[in-house]
PDB file of C-alpha atoms in Angstrom:
ATOM      1  CA  UNK A1374      -1.445 112.136 140.486  1.00 87.00           C
ATOM      2  CA  UNK A1375      -4.829 111.889 142.212  1.00 88.00           C
ATOM      3  CA  UNK A1376      -5.567 115.584 141.654  1.00 88.00           C
ATOM      4  CA  UNK A1377      -4.863 115.329 137.933  1.00 89.00           C
ATOM      5  CA  UNK A1378      -6.805 112.058 137.800  1.00 89.00           C
ATOM      6  CA  UNK A1379      -9.817 113.588 139.504  1.00 88.00           C
ATOM      7  CA  UNK A1380      -9.828 117.057 137.934  1.00 87.00           C
ATOM      8  CA  UNK A1381      -7.852 116.750 134.692  1.00 85.00           C
ATOM      9  CA  UNK A1382      -4.786 118.676 133.642  1.00 85.00           C
ATOM     10  CA  UNK A1383      -6.249 122.127 133.093  1.00 83.00           C
ATOM     11  CA  UNK A1384      -8.687 122.156 136.022  1.00 84.00           C
ATOM     12  CA  UNK A1385      -5.946 121.217 138.501  1.00 84.00           C
ATOM     13  CA  UNK A1386      -4.674 124.543 139.731  1.00 82.00           C
ATOM     14  CA  UNK A1387      -1.306 125.443 141.153  1.00 83.00           C
ATOM     15  CA  UNK A1388      -3.070 126.220 144.453  1.00 84.00           C
ATOM     16  CA  UNK A1389      -4.505 122.679 144.538  1.00 87.00           C
ATOM     17  CA  UNK A1390      -1.089 121.185 143.798  1.00 85.00           C
ATOM     18  CA  UNK A1391       0.565 123.417 146.412  1.00 83.00           C
ATOM     19  CA  UNK A1392      -1.915 122.318 149.067  1.00 87.00           C
ATOM     20  CA  UNK A1393      -1.667 118.624 148.195  1.00 85.00           C
ATOM     21  CA  UNK A1394       2.129 118.579 148.110  1.00 84.00           C
ATOM     22  CA  UNK A1395       2.752 121.066 150.898  1.00 83.00           C
ATOM     23  CA  UNK A1396       5.091 123.070 148.668  1.00 80.00           C
ATOM     24  CA  UNK A1397       5.229 126.716 147.687  1.00 81.00           C
ATOM     25  CA  UNK A1398       4.909 127.643 143.996  1.00 75.00           C
ATOM     26  CA  UNK A1399       8.668 128.284 143.703  1.00 81.00           C
ATOM     27  CA  UNK A1400       9.375 124.879 145.281  1.00 82.00           C
ATOM     28  CA  UNK A1401       7.004 123.203 142.826  1.00 78.00           C
ATOM     29  CA  UNK A1402       8.685 124.917 139.873  1.00 78.00           C
ATOM     30  CA  UNK A1403      12.173 124.143 141.219  1.00 81.00           C
ATOM     31  CA  UNK A1404      11.258 120.475 141.629  1.00 80.00           C
ATOM     32  CA  UNK A1405       9.235 119.983 138.431  1.00 81.00           C
ATOM     33  CA  UNK A1406      10.028 122.966 136.136  1.00 80.00           C
ATOM     34  CA  UNK A1407       6.371 123.486 135.212  1.00 81.00           C
ATOM     35  CA  UNK A1408       2.873 122.033 135.561  1.00 82.00           C
ATOM     36  CA  UNK A1409       3.186 120.119 132.282  1.00 85.00           C
ATOM     37  CA  UNK A1410       6.325 118.320 133.492  1.00 87.00           C
ATOM     38  CA  UNK A1411       4.610 117.499 136.775  1.00 87.00           C
ATOM     39  CA  UNK A1412       1.607 116.114 134.863  1.00 89.00           C
ATOM     40  CA  UNK A1413       3.867 113.938 132.716  1.00 89.00           C
ATOM     41  CA  UNK A1414       5.466 112.550 135.882  1.00 90.00           C
ATOM     42  CA  UNK A1415       1.984 111.857 137.255  1.00 90.00           C
ATOM     43  CA  UNK A1416       1.104 109.993 134.035  1.00 91.00           C
ATOM     44  CA  UNK A1417       4.246 107.883 134.349  1.00 92.00           C
ATOM     45  CA  UNK A1418       3.420 107.116 137.986  1.00 92.00           C
ATOM     46  CA  UNK A1419      -0.155 106.222 137.039  1.00 91.00           C
ATOM     47  CA  UNK A1420       1.147 103.868 134.358  1.00 90.00           C
ATOM     48  CA  UNK A1421       3.520 102.237 136.860  1.00 90.00           C
ATOM     49  CA  UNK A1422       1.054 101.890 139.738  1.00 91.00           C
ATOM     50  CA  UNK A1423      -2.537 101.840 138.512  1.00 91.00           C
ATOM     51  CA  UNK A1424      -2.745  99.774 135.336  1.00 89.00           C
ATOM     52  CA  UNK A1425      -0.983  96.652 136.578  1.00 90.00           C
ATOM     53  CA  UNK A1426      -4.221  94.719 135.939  1.00 92.00           C
ATOM     54  CA  UNK A1427      -3.947  95.380 132.184  1.00 93.00           C
ATOM     55  CA  UNK A1428      -0.287  94.464 131.946  1.00 92.00           C
ATOM     56  CA  UNK A1429      -0.902  91.314 133.967  1.00 94.00           C
ATOM     57  CA  UNK A1430      -3.988  90.301 131.964  1.00 95.00           C
ATOM     58  CA  UNK A1431      -2.392  90.782 128.563  1.00 95.00           C
ATOM     59  CA  UNK A1432       0.775  88.901 129.488  1.00 94.00           C
ATOM     60  CA  UNK A1433      -0.905  86.020 131.343  1.00 94.00           C
ATOM     61  CA  UNK A1434      -0.170  82.574 129.859  1.00 95.00           C
ATOM     62  CA  UNK A1435      -3.875  81.809 129.456  1.00 95.00           C
ATOM     63  CA  UNK A1436      -6.217  81.448 126.475  1.00 94.00           C
ATOM     64  CA  UNK A1437      -7.014  84.729 124.744  1.00 94.00           C
ATOM     65  CA  UNK A1438     -10.662  84.831 125.866  1.00 94.00           C
ATOM     66  CA  UNK A1439      -9.543  84.515 129.491  1.00 95.00           C
ATOM     67  CA  UNK A1440      -6.863  87.197 129.060  1.00 96.00           C
ATOM     68  CA  UNK A1441      -9.387  89.627 127.541  1.00 96.00           C
ATOM     69  CA  UNK A1442     -11.865  88.762 130.294  1.00 96.00           C
ATOM     70  CA  UNK A1443      -9.229  89.546 132.916  1.00 96.00           C
ATOM     71  CA  UNK A1444      -8.474  92.820 131.146  1.00 97.00           C
ATOM     72  CA  UNK A1445     -12.098  93.966 130.983  1.00 97.00           C
ATOM     73  CA  UNK A1446     -13.056  92.796 134.476  1.00 97.00           C
ATOM     74  CA  UNK A1447      -9.822  94.283 135.820  1.00 96.00           C
ATOM     75  CA  UNK A1448     -10.814  97.604 134.279  1.00 96.00           C
ATOM     76  CA  UNK A1449     -14.238  97.375 135.948  1.00 97.00           C
ATOM     77  CA  UNK A1450     -12.546  96.887 139.311  1.00 95.00           C
ATOM     78  CA  UNK A1451      -9.791  99.466 138.807  1.00 95.00           C
ATOM     79  CA  UNK A1452     -12.068 102.170 137.441  1.00 95.00           C
ATOM     80  CA  UNK A1453     -14.416 101.948 140.425  1.00 95.00           C
ATOM     81  CA  UNK A1454     -11.924 101.400 143.247  1.00 92.00           C
ATOM     82  CA  UNK A1455     -12.954 103.012 146.547  1.00 92.00           C
ATOM     83  CA  UNK A1456     -10.648 105.813 147.623  1.00 90.00           C
ATOM     84  CA  UNK A1457      -9.511 106.524 144.058  1.00 91.00           C
ATOM     85  CA  UNK A1458     -10.932 108.853 141.421  1.00 90.00           C
ATOM     86  CA  UNK A1459     -13.316 107.054 139.084  1.00 90.00           C
ATOM     87  CA  UNK A1460     -12.244 105.949 135.647  1.00 91.00           C
ATOM     88  CA  UNK A1461      -8.859 106.021 133.966  1.00 92.00           C
ATOM     89  CA  UNK A1462      -6.531 109.033 134.036  1.00 89.00           C
ATOM     90  CA  UNK A1463      -5.537 108.415 130.402  1.00 89.00           C
ATOM     91  CA  UNK A1464      -9.184 108.825 129.386  1.00 88.00           C
ATOM     92  CA  UNK A1465     -10.577 111.363 131.852  1.00 82.00           C
ATOM     93  CA  UNK A1466      -7.508 113.576 131.620  1.00 76.00           C
ATOM     94  CA  UNK A1467      -8.214 114.162 127.937  1.00 69.00           C
ATOM     95  CA  UNK A1468     -11.906 114.975 128.096  1.00 66.00           C
ATOM     96  CA  UNK A1469     -11.543 118.720 128.483  1.00 61.00           C
ATOM     97  CA  UNK A1470      -8.357 119.881 126.800  1.00 68.00           C
ATOM     98  CA  UNK A1471      -8.115 123.318 125.259  1.00 74.00           C
ATOM     99  CA  UNK A1472      -5.901 124.114 122.273  1.00 75.00           C
ATOM    100  CA  UNK A1473      -3.319 125.452 124.744  1.00 79.00           C
ATOM    101  CA  UNK A1474      -3.013 121.960 126.201  1.00 78.00           C
ATOM    102  CA  UNK A1475      -2.571 120.142 122.878  1.00 84.00           C
ATOM    103  CA  UNK A1476       0.776 118.663 123.943  1.00 86.00           C
ATOM    104  CA  UNK A1477      -0.942 117.117 126.976  1.00 86.00           C
ATOM    105  CA  UNK A1478      -3.809 115.822 124.835  1.00 86.00           C
ATOM    106  CA  UNK A1479      -1.234 114.252 122.507  1.00 88.00           C
ATOM    107  CA  UNK A1480       0.549 112.594 125.435  1.00 87.00           C
ATOM    108  CA  UNK A1481      -2.711 111.097 126.686  1.00 88.00           C
ATOM    109  CA  UNK A1482      -3.533 109.928 123.159  1.00 90.00           C
ATOM    110  CA  UNK A1483      -0.128 108.212 123.048  1.00 90.00           C
ATOM    111  CA  UNK A1484      -0.960 106.223 126.209  1.00 90.00           C
ATOM    112  CA  UNK A1485      -4.401 105.258 124.864  1.00 91.00           C
ATOM    113  CA  UNK A1486      -2.936 104.181 121.507  1.00 94.00           C
ATOM    114  CA  UNK A1487      -0.275 102.131 123.320  1.00 93.00           C
ATOM    115  CA  UNK A1488      -3.037 100.349 125.251  1.00 94.00           C
ATOM    116  CA  UNK A1489      -4.906  99.625 122.040  1.00 96.00           C
ATOM    117  CA  UNK A1490      -1.701  98.305 120.442  1.00 97.00           C
ATOM    118  CA  UNK A1491      -1.080  96.020 123.438  1.00 96.00           C
ATOM    119  CA  UNK A1492      -4.603  94.618 123.091  1.00 97.00           C
ATOM    120  CA  UNK A1493      -4.062  94.092 119.344  1.00 97.00           C
ATOM    121  CA  UNK A1494      -0.780  92.327 120.017  1.00 97.00           C
ATOM    122  CA  UNK A1495      -2.481  89.966 122.496  1.00 96.00           C
ATOM    123  CA  UNK A1496      -5.299  89.260 120.050  1.00 95.00           C
ATOM    124  CA  UNK A1497      -2.752  88.572 117.289  1.00 95.00           C
ATOM    125  CA  UNK A1498      -0.929  86.099 119.545  1.00 94.00           C
ATOM    126  CA  UNK A1499      -4.250  84.406 120.292  1.00 93.00           C
ATOM    127  CA  UNK A1500      -5.125  84.265 116.624  1.00 93.00           C
ATOM    128  CA  UNK A1501      -1.719  82.734 115.807  1.00 93.00           C
ATOM    129  CA  UNK A1502      -2.202  80.168 118.583  1.00 92.00           C
ATOM    130  CA  UNK A1503      -5.616  79.201 117.224  1.00 90.00           C
ATOM    131  CA  UNK A1504      -7.553  80.720 120.146  1.00 89.00           C
ATOM    132  CA  UNK A1505      -9.393  83.039 117.773  1.00 91.00           C
ATOM    133  CA  UNK A1506     -10.806  82.613 114.277  1.00 90.00           C
ATOM    134  CA  UNK A1507      -8.367  83.051 111.427  1.00 88.00           C
ATOM    135  CA  UNK A1508     -10.565  85.769 109.900  1.00 88.00           C
ATOM    136  CA  UNK A1509     -10.667  87.985 113.008  1.00 90.00           C
ATOM    137  CA  UNK A1510      -9.765  91.590 112.162  1.00 93.00           C
ATOM    138  CA  UNK A1511      -7.365  92.089 115.073  1.00 95.00           C
ATOM    139  CA  UNK A1512      -6.884  95.855 114.799  1.00 96.00           C
ATOM    140  CA  UNK A1513     -10.618  96.486 114.520  1.00 95.00           C
ATOM    141  CA  UNK A1514     -11.461  94.301 117.488  1.00 95.00           C
ATOM    142  CA  UNK A1515      -8.659  95.884 119.540  1.00 97.00           C
ATOM    143  CA  UNK A1516     -10.126  99.306 118.729  1.00 96.00           C
ATOM    144  CA  UNK A1517     -13.547  98.038 119.824  1.00 96.00           C
ATOM    145  CA  UNK A1518     -12.181  96.719 123.143  1.00 97.00           C
ATOM    146  CA  UNK A1519     -10.251  99.942 123.779  1.00 96.00           C
ATOM    147  CA  UNK A1520     -13.439 101.884 123.040  1.00 95.00           C
ATOM    148  CA  UNK A1521     -15.376  99.761 125.513  1.00 96.00           C
ATOM    149  CA  UNK A1522     -12.733 100.404 128.163  1.00 96.00           C
ATOM    150  CA  UNK A1523     -12.781 104.147 127.424  1.00 94.00           C
ATOM    151  CA  UNK A1524     -16.560 104.084 127.784  1.00 95.00           C
ATOM    152  CA  UNK A1525     -16.268 102.150 131.038  1.00 96.00           C
ATOM    153  CA  UNK A1526     -13.923 104.865 132.310  1.00 94.00           C
ATOM    154  CA  UNK A1527     -16.445 107.591 131.518  1.00 93.00           C
ATOM    155  CA  UNK A1528     -19.267 105.549 133.053  1.00 95.00           C
ATOM    156  CA  UNK A1529     -17.168 105.136 136.221  1.00 95.00           C
ATOM    157  CA  UNK A1530     -16.601 108.910 136.326  1.00 91.00           C
ATOM    158  CA  UNK A1531     -20.370 109.280 136.137  1.00 92.00           C
ATOM    159  CA  UNK A1532     -20.802 107.006 139.158  1.00 93.00           C
ATOM    160  CA  UNK A1533     -21.362 103.570 137.621  1.00 94.00           C
ATOM    161  CA  UNK A1534     -20.868 100.800 140.153  1.00 95.00           C
ATOM    162  CA  UNK A1535     -18.398  97.969 139.781  1.00 96.00           C
ATOM    163  CA  UNK A1536     -21.355  95.671 139.100  1.00 97.00           C
ATOM    164  CA  UNK A1537     -22.557  97.886 136.241  1.00 97.00           C
ATOM    165  CA  UNK A1538     -19.055  98.000 134.786  1.00 97.00           C
ATOM    166  CA  UNK A1539     -18.776  94.211 135.044  1.00 97.00           C
ATOM    167  CA  UNK A1540     -21.938  93.907 132.927  1.00 97.00           C
ATOM    168  CA  UNK A1541     -20.302  96.086 130.257  1.00 95.00           C
ATOM    169  CA  UNK A1542     -17.169  93.940 130.436  1.00 96.00           C
ATOM    170  CA  UNK A1543     -19.137  90.703 130.088  1.00 96.00           C
ATOM    171  CA  UNK A1544     -21.141  92.113 127.175  1.00 96.00           C
ATOM    172  CA  UNK A1545     -17.956  93.096 125.342  1.00 95.00           C
ATOM    173  CA  UNK A1546     -16.398  89.713 126.072  1.00 93.00           C
ATOM    174  CA  UNK A1547     -19.451  88.023 124.553  1.00 92.00           C
ATOM    175  CA  UNK A1548     -18.663  89.824 121.283  1.00 91.00           C
ATOM    176  CA  UNK A1549     -15.263  88.108 121.072  1.00 88.00           C
ATOM    177  CA  UNK A1550     -15.671  85.318 118.534  1.00 85.00           C
ATOM    178  CA  UNK A1551     -14.725  81.856 119.669  1.00 76.00           C
ATOM    179  CA  UNK A1552     -12.157  79.829 117.763  1.00 66.00           C
ATOM    180  CA  UNK A1553     -13.713  78.247 114.727  1.00 51.00           C
ATOM    181  CA  UNK A1554     -16.375  80.912 114.150  1.00 45.00           C
ATOM    182  CA  UNK A1555     -16.186  82.387 110.692  1.00 42.00           C
ATOM    183  CA  UNK A1556     -15.722  86.081 110.250  1.00 41.00           C
ATOM    184  CA  UNK A1557     -16.127  87.300 106.721  1.00 41.00           C
ATOM    185  CA  UNK A1558     -14.089  89.940 104.984  1.00 38.00           C
ATOM    186  CA  UNK A1559     -17.107  92.281 105.118  1.00 36.00           C
ATOM    187  CA  UNK A1560     -16.904  92.341 108.917  1.00 41.00           C
ATOM    188  CA  UNK A1561     -13.449  93.924 108.562  1.00 41.00           C
ATOM    189  CA  UNK A1562     -15.003  97.086 107.205  1.00 39.00           C
TER     190      UNK A1562
END
């Protein structure tokens, strides 16, 4: 998982995988069928072990602003964790995908879209509870927040510190309208 996270799908060679796992190429293929299957297992493991902060933040029984704050600040922490590759595997793994790896690019897109949908669902719950203005365009703001997190991932890959990522998180959180603020139909465009 860490090799794919650090180097991406295509740049992670069989030799790198062999060395990291202590297996011969035939053993790798016997255990995982092919590199694509192994990558998909790594994505599943990443989802299960590395994005707990997002799942926890979005399901927390707290006001929406606090949940989104936890999500963004959690991303700042997770994307810059010592001893781990910088950023998010779902973002960095897709940055350099050739046409031959389209199925992998599609898989990564699926994970990113699922994250965006989870954010939209949390915003919709907050809107229904009165935490957010009635006129908030939930899908658009979810796309904005997902874009901020994707950008934070790339910044982390480029060496941004946790403090720098926290500033990005706080800036994005400041864009979240408070309950009672009007948002016109034109802001939905």
